[in-house]
Amino acid sequence: MRIVPRQERGALILALSGEFDIDNVGLLGTALENAAREGLAPVVVELSAVSFADSTTVNMLLHGQSLLGPRMRLAAPSPFMERLIRVLGLDSAVPVFATVAEAIDPALPA
């Protein structure tokens, strides 16, 4: 499990990789809480390298949505995350984009 923050075109990108579960999802919560305190820029959670996530991870993403509102976006879900998002209907609560570029500025073509 790893979270790598970076700035890209005025947005904070949180690139997640590995497996997220009850034992380590607190780090994601801390990253989202810090992002909520640190400004008004979009916060994009990149999911392309996430190989596993459990219900505590989904709950943490929903918590992030409650903290950040429309500033929070999910991007580039891995096949595992794409299935999880679809099955749980997570995309009805948090916007999901195919790429980080689209998530940063949905109005611009990728």
mmCIF file of N, CA, C and O in Angstrom:
data_model
loop_
_atom_site.group_PDB
_atom_site.id
_atom_site.type_symbol
_atom_site.label_atom_id
_atom_site.label_comp_id
_atom_site.label_asym_id
_atom_site.label_seq_id
_atom_site.Cartn_x
_atom_site.Cartn_y
_atom_site.Cartn_z
ATOM 1 N N MET A 1 0.844 -1.159 0.000
ATOM 2 C CA MET A 1 0.000 0.000 0.000
ATOM 3 C C MET A 1 0.896 1.230 0.000
ATOM 4 O O MET A 1 1.846 1.321 0.754
ATOM 5 N N ARG A 2 0.546 2.138 -0.912
ATOM 6 C CA ARG A 2 1.342 3.351 -1.019
ATOM 7 C C ARG A 2 0.459 4.494 -1.534
ATOM 8 O O ARG A 2 -0.405 4.279 -2.384
ATOM 9 N N ILE A 3 0.712 5.694 -1.012
ATOM 10 C CA ILE A 3 0.035 6.902 -1.486
ATOM 11 C C ILE A 3 1.118 7.904 -1.839
ATOM 12 O O ILE A 3 1.924 8.274 -0.990
ATOM 13 N N VAL A 4 1.130 8.326 -3.098
ATOM 14 C CA VAL A 4 2.124 9.296 -3.553
ATOM 15 C C VAL A 4 1.387 10.558 -3.990
ATOM 16 O O VAL A 4 0.687 10.548 -5.006
ATOM 17 N N PRO A 5 1.540 11.645 -3.208
ATOM 18 C CA PRO A 5 0.897 12.897 -3.617
ATOM 19 C C PRO A 5 1.769 13.643 -4.622
ATOM 20 O O PRO A 5 2.997 13.579 -4.576
ATOM 21 N N ARG A 6 1.095 14.345 -5.545
ATOM 22 C CA ARG A 6 1.811 15.208 -6.479
ATOM 23 C C ARG A 6 0.864 16.318 -6.928
ATOM 24 O O ARG A 6 -0.358 16.165 -6.839
ATOM 25 N N GLN A 7 1.436 17.392 -7.390
ATOM 26 C CA GLN A 7 0.660 18.486 -7.952
ATOM 27 C C GLN A 7 0.686 18.356 -9.470
ATOM 28 O O GLN A 7 1.723 18.052 -10.054
ATOM 29 N N GLU A 8 -0.457 18.563 -10.098
ATOM 30 C CA GLU A 8 -0.530 18.512 -11.551
ATOM 31 C C GLU A 8 -1.601 19.485 -12.014
ATOM 32 O O GLU A 8 -2.761 19.354 -11.616
ATOM 33 N N ARG A 9 -1.213 20.449 -12.816
ATOM 34 C CA ARG A 9 -2.132 21.431 -13.386
ATOM 35 C C ARG A 9 -3.090 22.017 -12.341
ATOM 36 O O ARG A 9 -4.281 22.153 -12.566
ATOM 37 N N GLY A 10 -2.548 22.353 -11.180
ATOM 38 C CA GLY A 10 -3.338 22.997 -10.141
ATOM 39 C C GLY A 10 -4.151 22.069 -9.270
ATOM 40 O O GLY A 10 -4.886 22.520 -8.398
ATOM 41 N N ALA A 11 -4.050 20.777 -9.478
ATOM 42 C CA ALA A 11 -4.798 19.806 -8.670
ATOM 43 C C ALA A 11 -3.834 18.976 -7.825
ATOM 44 O O ALA A 11 -2.673 18.802 -8.184
ATOM 45 N N LEU A 12 -4.338 18.482 -6.724
ATOM 46 C CA LEU A 12 -3.596 17.530 -5.907
ATOM 47 C C LEU A 12 -3.984 16.136 -6.375
ATOM 48 O O LEU A 12 -5.167 15.785 -6.375
ATOM 49 N N ILE A 13 -2.991 15.361 -6.785
ATOM 50 C CA ILE A 13 -3.219 13.976 -7.188
ATOM 51 C C ILE A 13 -2.715 13.084 -6.069
ATOM 52 O O ILE A 13 -1.575 13.222 -5.616
ATOM 53 N N LEU A 14 -3.551 12.171 -5.620
ATOM 54 C CA LEU A 14 -3.143 11.150 -4.655
ATOM 55 C C LEU A 14 -3.115 9.835 -5.419
ATOM 56 O O LEU A 14 -4.166 9.249 -5.705
ATOM 57 N N ALA A 15 -1.923 9.402 -5.794
ATOM 58 C CA ALA A 15 -1.766 8.163 -6.562
ATOM 59 C C ALA A 15 -1.661 6.999 -5.586
ATOM 60 O O ALA A 15 -0.689 6.892 -4.840
ATOM 61 N N LEU A 16 -2.665 6.134 -5.602
ATOM 62 C CA LEU A 16 -2.698 4.978 -4.713
ATOM 63 C C LEU A 16 -2.185 3.750 -5.447
ATOM 64 O O LEU A 16 -2.426 3.591 -6.645
ATOM 65 N N SER A 17 -1.487 2.894 -4.718
ATOM 66 C CA SER A 17 -1.049 1.629 -5.298
ATOM 67 C C SER A 17 -1.030 0.550 -4.223
ATOM 68 O O SER A 17 -0.852 0.834 -3.047
ATOM 69 N N GLY A 18 -1.252 -0.675 -4.671
ATOM 70 C CA GLY A 18 -1.221 -1.813 -3.761
ATOM 71 C C GLY A 18 -2.586 -2.171 -3.227
ATOM 72 O O GLY A 18 -3.609 -1.926 -3.870
ATOM 73 N N GLU A 19 -2.588 -2.751 -2.037
ATOM 74 C CA GLU A 19 -3.804 -3.240 -1.394
ATOM 75 C C GLU A 19 -4.190 -2.324 -0.240
ATOM 76 O O GLU A 19 -3.350 -1.998 0.598
ATOM 77 N N PHE A 20 -5.472 -1.948 -0.199
ATOM 78 C CA PHE A 20 -5.987 -1.096 0.872
ATOM 79 C C PHE A 20 -7.026 -1.871 1.649
ATOM 80 O O PHE A 20 -7.967 -2.421 1.074
ATOM 81 N N ASP A 21 -6.840 -1.907 2.973
ATOM 82 C CA ASP A 21 -7.789 -2.610 3.827
ATOM 83 C C ASP A 21 -7.818 -1.958 5.199
ATOM 84 O O ASP A 21 -7.199 -0.913 5.406
ATOM 85 N N ILE A 22 -8.519 -2.584 6.107
ATOM 86 C CA ILE A 22 -8.722 -2.008 7.436
ATOM 87 C C ILE A 22 -7.406 -1.700 8.154
ATOM 88 O O ILE A 22 -7.329 -0.780 8.959
ATOM 89 N N ASP A 23 -6.352 -2.440 7.842
ATOM 90 C CA ASP A 23 -5.076 -2.257 8.520
ATOM 91 C C ASP A 23 -4.313 -1.014 8.078
ATOM 92 O O ASP A 23 -3.466 -0.522 8.812
ATOM 93 N N ASN A 24 -4.592 -0.497 6.871
ATOM 94 C CA ASN A 24 -3.783 0.629 6.393
ATOM 95 C C ASN A 24 -4.589 1.782 5.803
ATOM 96 O O ASN A 24 -4.016 2.791 5.416
ATOM 97 N N VAL A 25 -5.905 1.657 5.746
ATOM 98 C CA VAL A 25 -6.713 2.687 5.096
ATOM 99 C C VAL A 25 -6.699 4.014 5.857
ATOM 100 O O VAL A 25 -7.026 5.053 5.296
ATOM 101 N N GLY A 26 -6.270 4.004 7.088
ATOM 102 C CA GLY A 26 -6.160 5.241 7.859
ATOM 103 C C GLY A 26 -5.235 6.252 7.200
ATOM 104 O O GLY A 26 -5.449 7.465 7.311
ATOM 105 N N LEU A 27 -4.225 5.763 6.497
ATOM 106 C CA LEU A 27 -3.309 6.669 5.793
ATOM 107 C C LEU A 27 -4.034 7.425 4.684
ATOM 108 O O LEU A 27 -3.763 8.603 4.445
ATOM 109 N N LEU A 28 -4.961 6.760 4.022
ATOM 110 C CA LEU A 28 -5.765 7.428 3.012
ATOM 111 C C LEU A 28 -6.647 8.480 3.667
ATOM 112 O O LEU A 28 -6.776 9.602 3.158
ATOM 113 N N GLY A 29 -7.231 8.155 4.788
ATOM 114 C CA GLY A 29 -8.053 9.119 5.523
ATOM 115 C C GLY A 29 -7.269 10.352 5.906
ATOM 116 O O GLY A 29 -7.741 11.484 5.740
ATOM 117 N N THR A 30 -6.058 10.162 6.383
ATOM 118 C CA THR A 30 -5.206 11.288 6.748
ATOM 119 C C THR A 30 -4.894 12.151 5.534
ATOM 120 O O THR A 30 -4.951 13.387 5.606
ATOM 121 N N ALA A 31 -4.578 11.513 4.407
ATOM 122 C CA ALA A 31 -4.277 12.263 3.182
ATOM 123 C C ALA A 31 -5.478 13.080 2.728
ATOM 124 O O ALA A 31 -5.336 14.243 2.320
ATOM 125 N N LEU A 32 -6.668 12.508 2.796
ATOM 126 C CA LEU A 32 -7.874 13.228 2.395
ATOM 127 C C LEU A 32 -8.199 14.364 3.360
ATOM 128 O O LEU A 32 -8.598 15.461 2.935
ATOM 129 N N GLU A 33 -8.032 14.137 4.648
ATOM 130 C CA GLU A 33 -8.270 15.190 5.637
ATOM 131 C C GLU A 33 -7.287 16.341 5.446
ATOM 132 O O GLU A 33 -7.676 17.513 5.522
ATOM 133 N N ASN A 34 -6.020 16.032 5.193
ATOM 134 C CA ASN A 34 -5.028 17.076 4.929
ATOM 135 C C ASN A 34 -5.398 17.871 3.687
ATOM 136 O O ASN A 34 -5.291 19.099 3.665
ATOM 137 N N ALA A 35 -5.837 17.183 2.648
ATOM 138 C CA ALA A 35 -6.230 17.857 1.412
ATOM 139 C C ALA A 35 -7.409 18.797 1.656
ATOM 140 O O ALA A 35 -7.466 19.891 1.089
ATOM 141 N N ALA A 36 -8.334 18.386 2.502
ATOM 142 C CA ALA A 36 -9.499 19.224 2.799
ATOM 143 C C ALA A 36 -9.099 20.502 3.521
ATOM 144 O O ALA A 36 -9.703 21.551 3.315
ATOM 145 N N ARG A 37 -8.049 20.431 4.324
ATOM 146 C CA ARG A 37 -7.586 21.600 5.077
ATOM 147 C C ARG A 37 -6.687 22.515 4.255
ATOM 148 O O ARG A 37 -6.534 23.680 4.593
ATOM 149 N N GLU A 38 -6.077 22.001 3.213
ATOM 150 C CA GLU A 38 -4.997 22.717 2.545
ATOM 151 C C GLU A 38 -5.391 23.545 1.339
ATOM 152 O O GLU A 38 -4.524 24.061 0.661
ATOM 153 N N GLY A 39 -6.628 23.683 1.011
ATOM 154 C CA GLY A 39 -6.930 24.537 -0.131
ATOM 155 C C GLY A 39 -8.229 24.209 -0.813
ATOM 156 O O GLY A 39 -9.062 23.464 -0.301
ATOM 157 N N LEU A 40 -8.368 24.789 -2.005
ATOM 158 C CA LEU A 40 -9.609 24.660 -2.752
ATOM 159 C C LEU A 40 -9.432 23.946 -4.082
ATOM 160 O O LEU A 40 -10.352 23.876 -4.878
ATOM 161 N N ALA A 41 -8.244 23.425 -4.330
ATOM 162 C CA ALA A 41 -7.955 22.759 -5.602
ATOM 163 C C ALA A 41 -8.651 21.403 -5.670
ATOM 164 O O ALA A 41 -8.952 20.786 -4.644
ATOM 165 N N PRO A 42 -8.888 20.927 -6.894
ATOM 166 C CA PRO A 42 -9.419 19.564 -7.033
ATOM 167 C C PRO A 42 -8.472 18.536 -6.405
ATOM 168 O O PRO A 42 -7.249 18.723 -6.417
ATOM 169 N N VAL A 43 -9.052 17.477 -5.869
ATOM 170 C CA VAL A 43 -8.279 16.376 -5.300
ATOM 171 C C VAL A 43 -8.667 15.129 -6.089
ATOM 172 O O VAL A 43 -9.819 14.685 -6.049
ATOM 173 N N VAL A 44 -7.702 14.599 -6.814
ATOM 174 C CA VAL A 44 -7.941 13.444 -7.676
ATOM 175 C C VAL A 44 -7.281 12.221 -7.046
ATOM 176 O O VAL A 44 -6.073 12.222 -6.797
ATOM 177 N N VAL A 45 -8.073 11.204 -6.769
ATOM 178 C CA VAL A 45 -7.557 9.953 -6.226
ATOM 179 C C VAL A 45 -7.372 9.005 -7.408
ATOM 180 O O VAL A 45 -8.345 8.527 -7.988
ATOM 181 N N GLU A 46 -6.111 8.793 -7.768
ATOM 182 C CA GLU A 46 -5.785 7.932 -8.903
ATOM 183 C C GLU A 46 -5.746 6.481 -8.441
ATOM 184 O O GLU A 46 -5.005 6.127 -7.523
ATOM 185 N N LEU A 47 -6.519 5.629 -9.082
ATOM 186 C CA LEU A 47 -6.710 4.250 -8.635
ATOM 187 C C LEU A 47 -6.120 3.212 -9.582
ATOM 188 O O LEU A 47 -6.391 2.022 -9.445
ATOM 189 N N SER A 48 -5.316 3.619 -10.531
ATOM 190 C CA SER A 48 -4.840 2.704 -11.582
ATOM 191 C C SER A 48 -3.987 1.556 -11.060
ATOM 192 O O SER A 48 -3.931 0.499 -11.687
ATOM 193 N N ALA A 49 -3.332 1.729 -9.923
ATOM 194 C CA ALA A 49 -2.442 0.687 -9.411
ATOM 195 C C ALA A 49 -2.977 0.037 -8.133
ATOM 196 O O ALA A 49 -2.228 -0.610 -7.399
ATOM 197 N N VAL A 50 -4.269 0.178 -7.871
ATOM 198 C CA VAL A 50 -4.867 -0.454 -6.692
ATOM 199 C C VAL A 50 -5.281 -1.875 -7.069
ATOM 200 O O VAL A 50 -6.074 -2.093 -7.976
ATOM 201 N N SER A 51 -4.712 -2.847 -6.363
ATOM 202 C CA SER A 51 -4.998 -4.251 -6.664
ATOM 203 C C SER A 51 -6.092 -4.842 -5.771
ATOM 204 O O SER A 51 -6.670 -5.878 -6.104
ATOM 205 N N PHE A 52 -6.367 -4.182 -4.633
ATOM 206 C CA PHE A 52 -7.402 -4.661 -3.726
ATOM 207 C C PHE A 52 -7.849 -3.505 -2.858
ATOM 208 O O PHE A 52 -7.044 -2.672 -2.444
ATOM 209 N N ALA A 53 -9.139 -3.475 -2.560
ATOM 210 C CA ALA A 53 -9.704 -2.515 -1.605
ATOM 211 C C ALA A 53 -10.911 -3.175 -0.961
ATOM 212 O O ALA A 53 -11.677 -3.859 -1.632
ATOM 213 N N ASP A 54 -11.067 -2.951 0.333
ATOM 214 C CA ASP A 54 -12.209 -3.541 1.031
ATOM 215 C C ASP A 54 -13.233 -2.468 1.374
ATOM 216 O O ASP A 54 -13.122 -1.313 0.952
ATOM 217 N N SER A 55 -14.241 -2.844 2.137
ATOM 218 C CA SER A 55 -15.321 -1.912 2.465
ATOM 219 C C SER A 55 -14.837 -0.715 3.273
ATOM 220 O O SER A 55 -15.406 0.375 3.155
ATOM 221 N N THR A 56 -13.795 -0.880 4.066
ATOM 222 C CA THR A 56 -13.287 0.276 4.818
ATOM 223 C C THR A 56 -12.677 1.305 3.864
ATOM 224 O O THR A 56 -12.755 2.505 4.119
ATOM 225 N N THR A 57 -12.121 0.844 2.768
ATOM 226 C CA THR A 57 -11.574 1.758 1.770
ATOM 227 C C THR A 57 -12.700 2.526 1.096
ATOM 228 O O THR A 57 -12.610 3.749 0.911
ATOM 229 N N VAL A 58 -13.755 1.832 0.732
ATOM 230 C CA VAL A 58 -14.911 2.489 0.127
ATOM 231 C C VAL A 58 -15.482 3.518 1.090
ATOM 232 O O VAL A 58 -15.788 4.655 0.708
ATOM 233 N N ASN A 59 -15.614 3.150 2.355
ATOM 234 C CA ASN A 59 -16.109 4.094 3.356
ATOM 235 C C ASN A 59 -15.191 5.301 3.479
ATOM 236 O O ASN A 59 -15.664 6.429 3.654
ATOM 237 N N MET A 60 -13.893 5.093 3.374
ATOM 238 C CA MET A 60 -12.949 6.212 3.460
ATOM 239 C C MET A 60 -13.089 7.131 2.249
ATOM 240 O O MET A 60 -13.008 8.357 2.384
ATOM 241 N N LEU A 61 -13.315 6.567 1.075
ATOM 242 C CA LEU A 61 -13.537 7.397 -0.110
ATOM 243 C C LEU A 61 -14.834 8.207 0.037
ATOM 244 O O LEU A 61 -14.879 9.389 -0.335
ATOM 245 N N LEU A 62 -15.860 7.607 0.594
ATOM 246 C CA LEU A 62 -17.104 8.343 0.849
ATOM 247 C C LEU A 62 -16.895 9.428 1.893
ATOM 248 O O LEU A 62 -17.458 10.527 1.779
ATOM 249 N N HIS A 63 -16.081 9.150 2.890
ATOM 250 C CA HIS A 63 -15.737 10.164 3.894
ATOM 251 C C HIS A 63 -14.996 11.320 3.215
ATOM 252 O O HIS A 63 -15.264 12.490 3.509
ATOM 253 N N GLY A 64 -14.086 10.984 2.318
ATOM 254 C CA GLY A 64 -13.379 12.025 1.569
ATOM 255 C C GLY A 64 -14.339 12.881 0.775
ATOM 256 O O GLY A 64 -14.192 14.108 0.710
ATOM 257 N N GLN A 65 -15.339 12.254 0.175
ATOM 258 C CA GLN A 65 -16.351 13.006 -0.578
ATOM 259 C C GLN A 65 -17.098 13.957 0.348
ATOM 260 O O GLN A 65 -17.393 15.087 -0.021
ATOM 261 N N SER A 66 -17.405 13.513 1.563
ATOM 262 C CA SER A 66 -18.111 14.403 2.499
ATOM 263 C C SER A 66 -17.219 15.560 2.943
ATOM 264 O O SER A 66 -17.710 16.664 3.173
ATOM 265 N N LEU A 67 -15.919 15.331 3.031
ATOM 266 C CA LEU A 67 -14.981 16.397 3.401
ATOM 267 C C LEU A 67 -14.729 17.381 2.268
ATOM 268 O O LEU A 67 -14.652 18.585 2.479
ATOM 269 N N LEU A 68 -14.579 16.851 1.063
ATOM 270 C CA LEU A 68 -14.131 17.651 -0.076
ATOM 271 C C LEU A 68 -15.246 18.061 -1.027
ATOM 272 O O LEU A 68 -15.053 18.959 -1.851
ATOM 273 N N GLY A 69 -16.375 17.413 -0.960
ATOM 274 C CA GLY A 69 -17.475 17.737 -1.863
ATOM 275 C C GLY A 69 -17.075 17.549 -3.314
ATOM 276 O O GLY A 69 -16.363 16.597 -3.651
ATOM 277 N N PRO A 70 -17.487 18.453 -4.180
ATOM 278 C CA PRO A 70 -17.221 18.301 -5.618
ATOM 279 C C PRO A 70 -15.750 18.417 -6.000
ATOM 280 O O PRO A 70 -15.384 18.133 -7.131
ATOM 281 N N ARG A 71 -14.911 18.805 -5.045
ATOM 282 C CA ARG A 71 -13.465 18.862 -5.332
ATOM 283 C C ARG A 71 -12.870 17.475 -5.483
ATOM 284 O O ARG A 71 -11.826 17.294 -6.108
ATOM 285 N N MET A 72 -13.500 16.444 -4.913
ATOM 286 C CA MET A 72 -12.933 15.099 -4.950
ATOM 287 C C MET A 72 -13.417 14.341 -6.175
ATOM 288 O O MET A 72 -14.599 14.332 -6.494
ATOM 289 N N ARG A 73 -12.450 13.702 -6.836
ATOM 290 C CA ARG A 73 -12.750 12.897 -8.019
ATOM 291 C C ARG A 73 -11.905 11.630 -7.980
ATOM 292 O O ARG A 73 -10.776 11.651 -7.495
ATOM 293 N N LEU A 74 -12.429 10.559 -8.508
ATOM 294 C CA LEU A 74 -11.683 9.321 -8.666
ATOM 295 C C LEU A 74 -11.267 9.223 -10.130
ATOM 296 O O LEU A 74 -12.021 9.629 -11.011
ATOM 297 N N ALA A 75 -10.077 8.666 -10.375
ATOM 298 C CA ALA A 75 -9.586 8.607 -11.752
ATOM 299 C C ALA A 75 -8.857 7.312 -12.039
ATOM 300 O O ALA A 75 -8.234 6.721 -11.156
ATOM 301 N N ALA A 76 -8.940 6.911 -13.296
ATOM 302 C CA ALA A 76 -8.177 5.788 -13.845
ATOM 303 C C ALA A 76 -8.273 4.526 -12.987
ATOM 304 O O ALA A 76 -7.256 3.953 -12.596
ATOM 305 N N PRO A 77 -9.497 4.066 -12.696
ATOM 306 C CA PRO A 77 -9.585 2.879 -11.838
ATOM 307 C C PRO A 77 -8.984 1.638 -12.489
ATOM 308 O O PRO A 77 -9.155 1.408 -13.685
ATOM 309 N N SER A 78 -8.280 0.866 -11.678
ATOM 310 C CA SER A 78 -7.763 -0.432 -12.123
ATOM 311 C C SER A 78 -8.964 -1.332 -12.423
ATOM 312 O O SER A 78 -10.089 -1.039 -12.008
ATOM 313 N N PRO A 79 -8.759 -2.446 -13.117
ATOM 314 C CA PRO A 79 -9.884 -3.360 -13.364
ATOM 315 C C PRO A 79 -10.591 -3.785 -12.075
ATOM 316 O O PRO A 79 -11.823 -3.836 -12.028
ATOM 317 N N PHE A 80 -9.831 -4.049 -11.016
ATOM 318 C CA PHE A 80 -10.448 -4.417 -9.737
ATOM 319 C C PHE A 80 -11.321 -3.277 -9.223
ATOM 320 O O PHE A 80 -12.478 -3.484 -8.832
ATOM 321 N N MET A 81 -10.773 -2.060 -9.217
ATOM 322 C CA MET A 81 -11.517 -0.916 -8.701
ATOM 323 C C MET A 81 -12.705 -0.572 -9.589
ATOM 324 O O MET A 81 -13.752 -0.172 -9.085
ATOM 325 N N GLU A 82 -12.559 -0.747 -10.873
ATOM 326 C CA GLU A 82 -13.676 -0.487 -11.789
ATOM 327 C C GLU A 82 -14.859 -1.393 -11.448
ATOM 328 O O GLU A 82 -16.005 -0.943 -11.387
ATOM 329 N N ARG A 83 -14.586 -2.678 -11.218
ATOM 330 C CA ARG A 83 -15.650 -3.615 -10.831
ATOM 331 C C ARG A 83 -16.258 -3.221 -9.488
ATOM 332 O O ARG A 83 -17.481 -3.225 -9.323
ATOM 333 N N LEU A 84 -15.407 -2.898 -8.514
ATOM 334 C CA LEU A 84 -15.887 -2.528 -7.185
ATOM 335 C C LEU A 84 -16.769 -1.280 -7.260
ATOM 336 O O LEU A 84 -17.852 -1.239 -6.669
ATOM 337 N N ILE A 85 -16.328 -0.286 -7.991
ATOM 338 C CA ILE A 85 -17.100 0.960 -8.143
ATOM 339 C C ILE A 85 -18.451 0.668 -8.786
ATOM 340 O O ILE A 85 -19.486 1.162 -8.331
ATOM 341 N N ARG A 86 -18.447 -0.135 -9.825
ATOM 342 C CA ARG A 86 -19.679 -0.449 -10.540
ATOM 343 C C ARG A 86 -20.642 -1.254 -9.650
ATOM 344 O O ARG A 86 -21.832 -0.937 -9.559
ATOM 345 N N VAL A 87 -20.134 -2.285 -8.991
ATOM 346 C CA VAL A 87 -20.989 -3.153 -8.170
ATOM 347 C C VAL A 87 -21.611 -2.373 -7.005
ATOM 348 O O VAL A 87 -22.789 -2.542 -6.693
ATOM 349 N N LEU A 88 -20.823 -1.501 -6.383
ATOM 350 C CA LEU A 88 -21.314 -0.761 -5.221
ATOM 351 C C LEU A 88 -22.040 0.535 -5.594
ATOM 352 O O LEU A 88 -22.641 1.168 -4.736
ATOM 353 N N GLY A 89 -21.953 0.929 -6.848
ATOM 354 C CA GLY A 89 -22.580 2.185 -7.249
ATOM 355 C C GLY A 89 -21.865 3.407 -6.694
ATOM 356 O O GLY A 89 -22.467 4.467 -6.534
ATOM 357 N N LEU A 90 -20.583 3.261 -6.410
ATOM 358 C CA LEU A 90 -19.807 4.358 -5.837
ATOM 359 C C LEU A 90 -19.786 5.578 -6.750
ATOM 360 O O LEU A 90 -19.737 6.714 -6.287
ATOM 361 N N ASP A 91 -19.901 5.347 -8.048
ATOM 362 C CA ASP A 91 -19.879 6.452 -8.998
ATOM 363 C C ASP A 91 -21.122 7.340 -8.901
ATOM 364 O O ASP A 91 -21.149 8.429 -9.450
ATOM 365 N N SER A 92 -22.130 6.910 -8.171
ATOM 366 C CA SER A 92 -23.289 7.779 -7.946
ATOM 367 C C SER A 92 -23.014 8.799 -6.840
ATOM 368 O O SER A 92 -23.717 9.796 -6.730
ATOM 369 N N ALA A 93 -21.976 8.558 -6.043
ATOM 370 C CA ALA A 93 -21.622 9.473 -4.952
ATOM 371 C C ALA A 93 -20.360 10.270 -5.241
ATOM 372 O O ALA A 93 -20.225 11.411 -4.785
ATOM 373 N N VAL A 94 -19.430 9.670 -5.974
ATOM 374 C CA VAL A 94 -18.142 10.313 -6.259
ATOM 375 C C VAL A 94 -17.919 10.243 -7.768
ATOM 376 O O VAL A 94 -18.009 9.160 -8.341
ATOM 377 N N PRO A 95 -17.601 11.380 -8.398
ATOM 378 C CA PRO A 95 -17.349 11.332 -9.846
ATOM 379 C C PRO A 95 -16.138 10.461 -10.172
ATOM 380 O O PRO A 95 -15.116 10.529 -9.493
ATOM 381 N N VAL A 96 -16.275 9.645 -11.212
ATOM 382 C CA VAL A 96 -15.200 8.753 -11.648
ATOM 383 C C VAL A 96 -14.869 9.097 -13.093
ATOM 384 O O VAL A 96 -15.758 9.174 -13.941
ATOM 385 N N PHE A 97 -13.570 9.280 -13.375
ATOM 386 C CA PHE A 97 -13.103 9.644 -14.705
ATOM 387 C C PHE A 97 -12.122 8.602 -15.206
ATOM 388 O O PHE A 97 -11.397 7.987 -14.427
ATOM 389 N N ALA A 98 -12.070 8.438 -16.518
ATOM 390 C CA ALA A 98 -11.190 7.433 -17.124
ATOM 391 C C ALA A 98 -9.721 7.785 -16.974
ATOM 392 O O ALA A 98 -8.878 6.891 -16.898
ATOM 393 N N THR A 99 -9.407 9.088 -16.919
ATOM 394 C CA THR A 99 -8.009 9.514 -16.822
ATOM 395 C C THR A 99 -7.866 10.607 -15.765
ATOM 396 O O THR A 99 -8.842 11.283 -15.414
ATOM 397 N N VAL A 100 -6.641 10.781 -15.316
ATOM 398 C CA VAL A 100 -6.350 11.871 -14.372
ATOM 399 C C VAL A 100 -6.604 13.216 -15.045
ATOM 400 O O VAL A 100 -7.179 14.128 -14.441
ATOM 401 N N ALA A 101 -6.209 13.353 -16.310
ATOM 402 C CA ALA A 101 -6.397 14.622 -17.027
ATOM 403 C C ALA A 101 -7.870 15.021 -17.066
ATOM 404 O O ALA A 101 -8.222 16.185 -16.845
ATOM 405 N N GLU A 102 -8.754 14.073 -17.346
ATOM 406 C CA GLU A 102 -10.188 14.351 -17.363
ATOM 407 C C GLU A 102 -10.693 14.729 -15.972
ATOM 408 O O GLU A 102 -11.576 15.583 -15.831
ATOM 409 N N ALA A 103 -10.170 14.094 -14.951
ATOM 410 C CA ALA A 103 -10.595 14.392 -13.585
ATOM 411 C C ALA A 103 -10.155 15.777 -13.140
ATOM 412 O O ALA A 103 -10.876 16.445 -12.408
ATOM 413 N N ILE A 104 -8.977 16.202 -13.574
ATOM 414 C CA ILE A 104 -8.483 17.522 -13.197
ATOM 415 C C ILE A 104 -9.409 18.607 -13.725
ATOM 416 O O ILE A 104 -9.788 19.524 -13.030
ATOM 417 N N ASP A 105 -9.756 18.498 -14.984
ATOM 418 C CA ASP A 105 -10.631 19.504 -15.604
ATOM 419 C C ASP A 105 -11.616 18.792 -16.534
ATOM 420 O O ASP A 105 -11.332 18.616 -17.720
ATOM 421 N N PRO A 106 -12.759 18.398 -16.004
ATOM 422 C CA PRO A 106 -13.732 17.651 -16.803
ATOM 423 C C PRO A 106 -14.217 18.398 -18.045
ATOM 424 O O PRO A 106 -14.716 17.791 -18.985
ATOM 425 N N ALA A 107 -14.085 19.727 -18.058
ATOM 426 C CA ALA A 107 -14.574 20.516 -19.191
ATOM 427 C C ALA A 107 -13.631 20.443 -20.391
ATOM 428 O O ALA A 107 -14.023 20.725 -21.514
ATOM 429 N N LEU A 108 -12.372 20.067 -20.166
ATOM 430 C CA LEU A 108 -11.397 19.988 -21.249
ATOM 431 C C LEU A 108 -11.368 18.583 -21.827
ATOM 432 O O LEU A 108 -11.460 17.609 -21.097
ATOM 433 N N PRO A 109 -11.174 18.474 -23.139
ATOM 434 C CA PRO A 109 -10.997 17.137 -23.707
ATOM 435 C C PRO A 109 -9.678 16.532 -23.235
ATOM 436 O O PRO A 109 -8.701 17.248 -23.033
ATOM 437 N N ALA A 110 -9.653 15.239 -23.046
ATOM 438 C CA ALA A 110 -8.447 14.572 -22.541
ATOM 439 C C ALA A 110 -7.347 14.561 -23.579
ATOM 440 O O ALA A 110 -7.528 14.630 -24.736
#
